[in-house]
Short mmCIF file of C-alpha atoms in Angstrom, two decimals:
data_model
loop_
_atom_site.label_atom_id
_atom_site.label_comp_id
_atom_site.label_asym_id
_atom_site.label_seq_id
_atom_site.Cartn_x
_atom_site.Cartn_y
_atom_site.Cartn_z
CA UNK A 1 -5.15 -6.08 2.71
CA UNK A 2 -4.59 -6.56 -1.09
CA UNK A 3 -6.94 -3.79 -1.84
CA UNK A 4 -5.80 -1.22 0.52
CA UNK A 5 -2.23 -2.06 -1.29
CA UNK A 6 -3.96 -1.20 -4.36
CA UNK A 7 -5.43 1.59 -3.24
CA UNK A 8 -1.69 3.00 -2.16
CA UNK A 9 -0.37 1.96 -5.27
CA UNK A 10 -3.08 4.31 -7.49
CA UNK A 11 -2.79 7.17 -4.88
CA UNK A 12 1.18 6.72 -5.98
CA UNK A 13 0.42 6.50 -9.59
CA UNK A 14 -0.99 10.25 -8.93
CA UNK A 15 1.84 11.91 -7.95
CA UNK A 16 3.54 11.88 -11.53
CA UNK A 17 0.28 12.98 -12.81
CA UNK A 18 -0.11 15.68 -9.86
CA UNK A 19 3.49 16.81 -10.80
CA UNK A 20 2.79 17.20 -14.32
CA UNK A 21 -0.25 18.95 -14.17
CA UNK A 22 1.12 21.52 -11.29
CA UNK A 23 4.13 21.91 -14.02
CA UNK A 24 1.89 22.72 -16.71
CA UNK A 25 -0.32 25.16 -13.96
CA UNK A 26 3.24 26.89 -13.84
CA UNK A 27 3.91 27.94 -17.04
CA UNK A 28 0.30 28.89 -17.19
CA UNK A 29 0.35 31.45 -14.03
CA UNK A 30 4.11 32.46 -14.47
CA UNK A 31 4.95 30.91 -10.66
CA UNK A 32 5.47 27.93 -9.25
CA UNK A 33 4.62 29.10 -5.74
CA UNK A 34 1.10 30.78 -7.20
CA UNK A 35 0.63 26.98 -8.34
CA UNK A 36 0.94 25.33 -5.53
CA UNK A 37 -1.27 27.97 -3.92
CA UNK A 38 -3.86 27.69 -6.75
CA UNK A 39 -3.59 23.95 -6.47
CA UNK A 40 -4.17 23.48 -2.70
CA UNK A 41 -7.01 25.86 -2.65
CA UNK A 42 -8.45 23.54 -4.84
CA UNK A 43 -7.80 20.47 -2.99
CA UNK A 44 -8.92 22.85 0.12
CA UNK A 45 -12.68 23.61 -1.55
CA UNK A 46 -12.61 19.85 -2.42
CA UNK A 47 -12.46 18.86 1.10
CA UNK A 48 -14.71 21.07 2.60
CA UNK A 49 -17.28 20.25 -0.01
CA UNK A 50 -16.36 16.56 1.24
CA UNK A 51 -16.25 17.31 5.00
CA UNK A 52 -19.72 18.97 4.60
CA UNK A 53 -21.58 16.14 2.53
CA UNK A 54 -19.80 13.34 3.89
CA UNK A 55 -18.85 14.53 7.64
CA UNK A 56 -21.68 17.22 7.69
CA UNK A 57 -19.56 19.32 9.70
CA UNK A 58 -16.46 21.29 8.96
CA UNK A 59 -15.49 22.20 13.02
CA UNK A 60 -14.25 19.97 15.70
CA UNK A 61 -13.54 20.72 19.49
CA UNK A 62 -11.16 23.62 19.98
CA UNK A 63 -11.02 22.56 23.71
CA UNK A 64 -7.80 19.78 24.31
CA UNK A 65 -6.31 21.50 21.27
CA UNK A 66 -4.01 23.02 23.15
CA UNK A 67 -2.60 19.63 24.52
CA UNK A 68 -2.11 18.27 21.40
CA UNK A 69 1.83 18.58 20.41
CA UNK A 70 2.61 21.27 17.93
CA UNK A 71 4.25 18.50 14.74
CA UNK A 72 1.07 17.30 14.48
CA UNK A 73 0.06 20.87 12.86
CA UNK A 74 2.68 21.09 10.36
CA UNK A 75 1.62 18.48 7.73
CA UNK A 76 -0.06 21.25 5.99
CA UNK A 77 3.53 22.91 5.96
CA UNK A 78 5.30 19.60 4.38
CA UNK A 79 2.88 19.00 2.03
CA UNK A 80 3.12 23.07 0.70
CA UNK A 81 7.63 22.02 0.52
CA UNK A 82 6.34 18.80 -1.29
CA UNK A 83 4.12 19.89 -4.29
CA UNK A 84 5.91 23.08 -4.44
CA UNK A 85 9.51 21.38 -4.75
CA UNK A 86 8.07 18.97 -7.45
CA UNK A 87 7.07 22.30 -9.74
CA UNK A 88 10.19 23.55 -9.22
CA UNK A 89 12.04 20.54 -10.02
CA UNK A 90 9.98 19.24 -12.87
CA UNK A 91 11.38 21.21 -15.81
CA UNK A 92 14.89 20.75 -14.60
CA UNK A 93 14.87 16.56 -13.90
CA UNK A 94 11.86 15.57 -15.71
CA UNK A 95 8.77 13.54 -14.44
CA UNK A 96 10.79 10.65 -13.35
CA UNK A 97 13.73 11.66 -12.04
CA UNK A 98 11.83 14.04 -9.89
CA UNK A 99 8.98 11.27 -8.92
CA UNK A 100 11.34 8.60 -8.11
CA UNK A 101 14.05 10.84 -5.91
CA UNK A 102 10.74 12.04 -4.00
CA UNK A 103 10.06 8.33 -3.75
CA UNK A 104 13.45 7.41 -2.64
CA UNK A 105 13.33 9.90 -0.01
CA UNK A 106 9.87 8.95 1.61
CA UNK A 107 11.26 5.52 1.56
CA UNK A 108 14.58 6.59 3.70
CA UNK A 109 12.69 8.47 6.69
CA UNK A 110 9.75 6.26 6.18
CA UNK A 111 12.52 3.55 7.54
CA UNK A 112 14.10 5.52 10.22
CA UNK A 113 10.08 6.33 11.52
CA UNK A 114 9.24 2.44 11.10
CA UNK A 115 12.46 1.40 12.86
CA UNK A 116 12.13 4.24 16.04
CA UNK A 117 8.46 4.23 16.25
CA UNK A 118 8.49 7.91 15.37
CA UNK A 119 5.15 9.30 15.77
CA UNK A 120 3.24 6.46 17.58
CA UNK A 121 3.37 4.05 14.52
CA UNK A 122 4.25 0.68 14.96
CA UNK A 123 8.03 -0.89 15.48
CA UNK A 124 9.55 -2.27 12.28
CA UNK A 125 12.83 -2.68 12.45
CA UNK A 126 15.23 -2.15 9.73
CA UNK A 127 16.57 -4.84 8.26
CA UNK A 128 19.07 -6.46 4.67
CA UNK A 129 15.80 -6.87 2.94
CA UNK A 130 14.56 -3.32 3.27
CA UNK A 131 18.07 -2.04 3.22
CA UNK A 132 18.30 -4.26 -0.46
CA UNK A 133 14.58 -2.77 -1.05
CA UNK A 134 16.22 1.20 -1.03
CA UNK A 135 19.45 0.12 -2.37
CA UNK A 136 17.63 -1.21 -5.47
CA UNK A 137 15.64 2.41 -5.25
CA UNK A 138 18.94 3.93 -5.70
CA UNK A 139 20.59 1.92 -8.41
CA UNK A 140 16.41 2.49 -10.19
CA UNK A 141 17.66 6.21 -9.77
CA UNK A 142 21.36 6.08 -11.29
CA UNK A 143 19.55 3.95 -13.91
CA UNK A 144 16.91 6.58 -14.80
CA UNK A 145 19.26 9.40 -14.40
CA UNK A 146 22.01 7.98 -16.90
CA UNK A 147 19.47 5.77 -19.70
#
């Protein structure tokens, strides 16, 4: 379990760096949507180039797909709002104000999914302590927002 904590915790360590390098990309194409594009078609050749040497396949069966409810197809379209929001917002909060409200925010619906069961993932309800846990996110925010 520890490592698989670890393992979230230096996945988290690079969104800042994601951010600041998809900033920079910016200023060096003139547009923060030509950015994001630039920097998922990278990610994109990355993962074929791992779905072919690690999977050894790059298809999967077309037939069921049209069972399958449509949300599950729209990650691709949160993750575009996601990196593209963080180049937009990056020269106007900084770094960390943009990081940690992005933070803050997966923490609030990641909550409300834990606490419904929202997309087959396991009950946990809310409770003080996570309630404290966001609250504590919040005042981290004011903090980095006014110091």
């Amino acid at each position: 379990m520890l490592l698989f904590m670890l393992m979230g915790f230096i996945a988290g360590m690079l969104s800042p760096i994601q951010t600041s390098i998809n900033g920079k990309l910016r200023m060096a194409v003139g547009s923060p949507f030509l950015a994001s594009f630039i920097s998922f078609l990278v990610g994109t050749i990355l993962l074929f180039l791992i779905c072919l040497l690690i999977e050894k396949r790059v298809t999967f069966k077309v037939r069921g797909v049209g069972k399958i409810p449509f949300w599950v197809f729209t990650g691709g379209i949160m993750g575009v709002v996601f990196v593209t929001s963080n180049i937009l917002l990056l020269p106007l909060l900084g770094s960390a104000m943009t990081v940690v409200l992005a933070i803050c925010g997966q923490m609030v619906i990641a909550l409300i999914i834990d606490h419904f069961g929202f997309f087959g993932v396991i009950k946990h309800p809310i409770n003080r302590y996570r309630i404290i846990g966001v609250l504590a996110m919040i005042a981290g925010i004011l903090l980095i927002q006014n110091f």
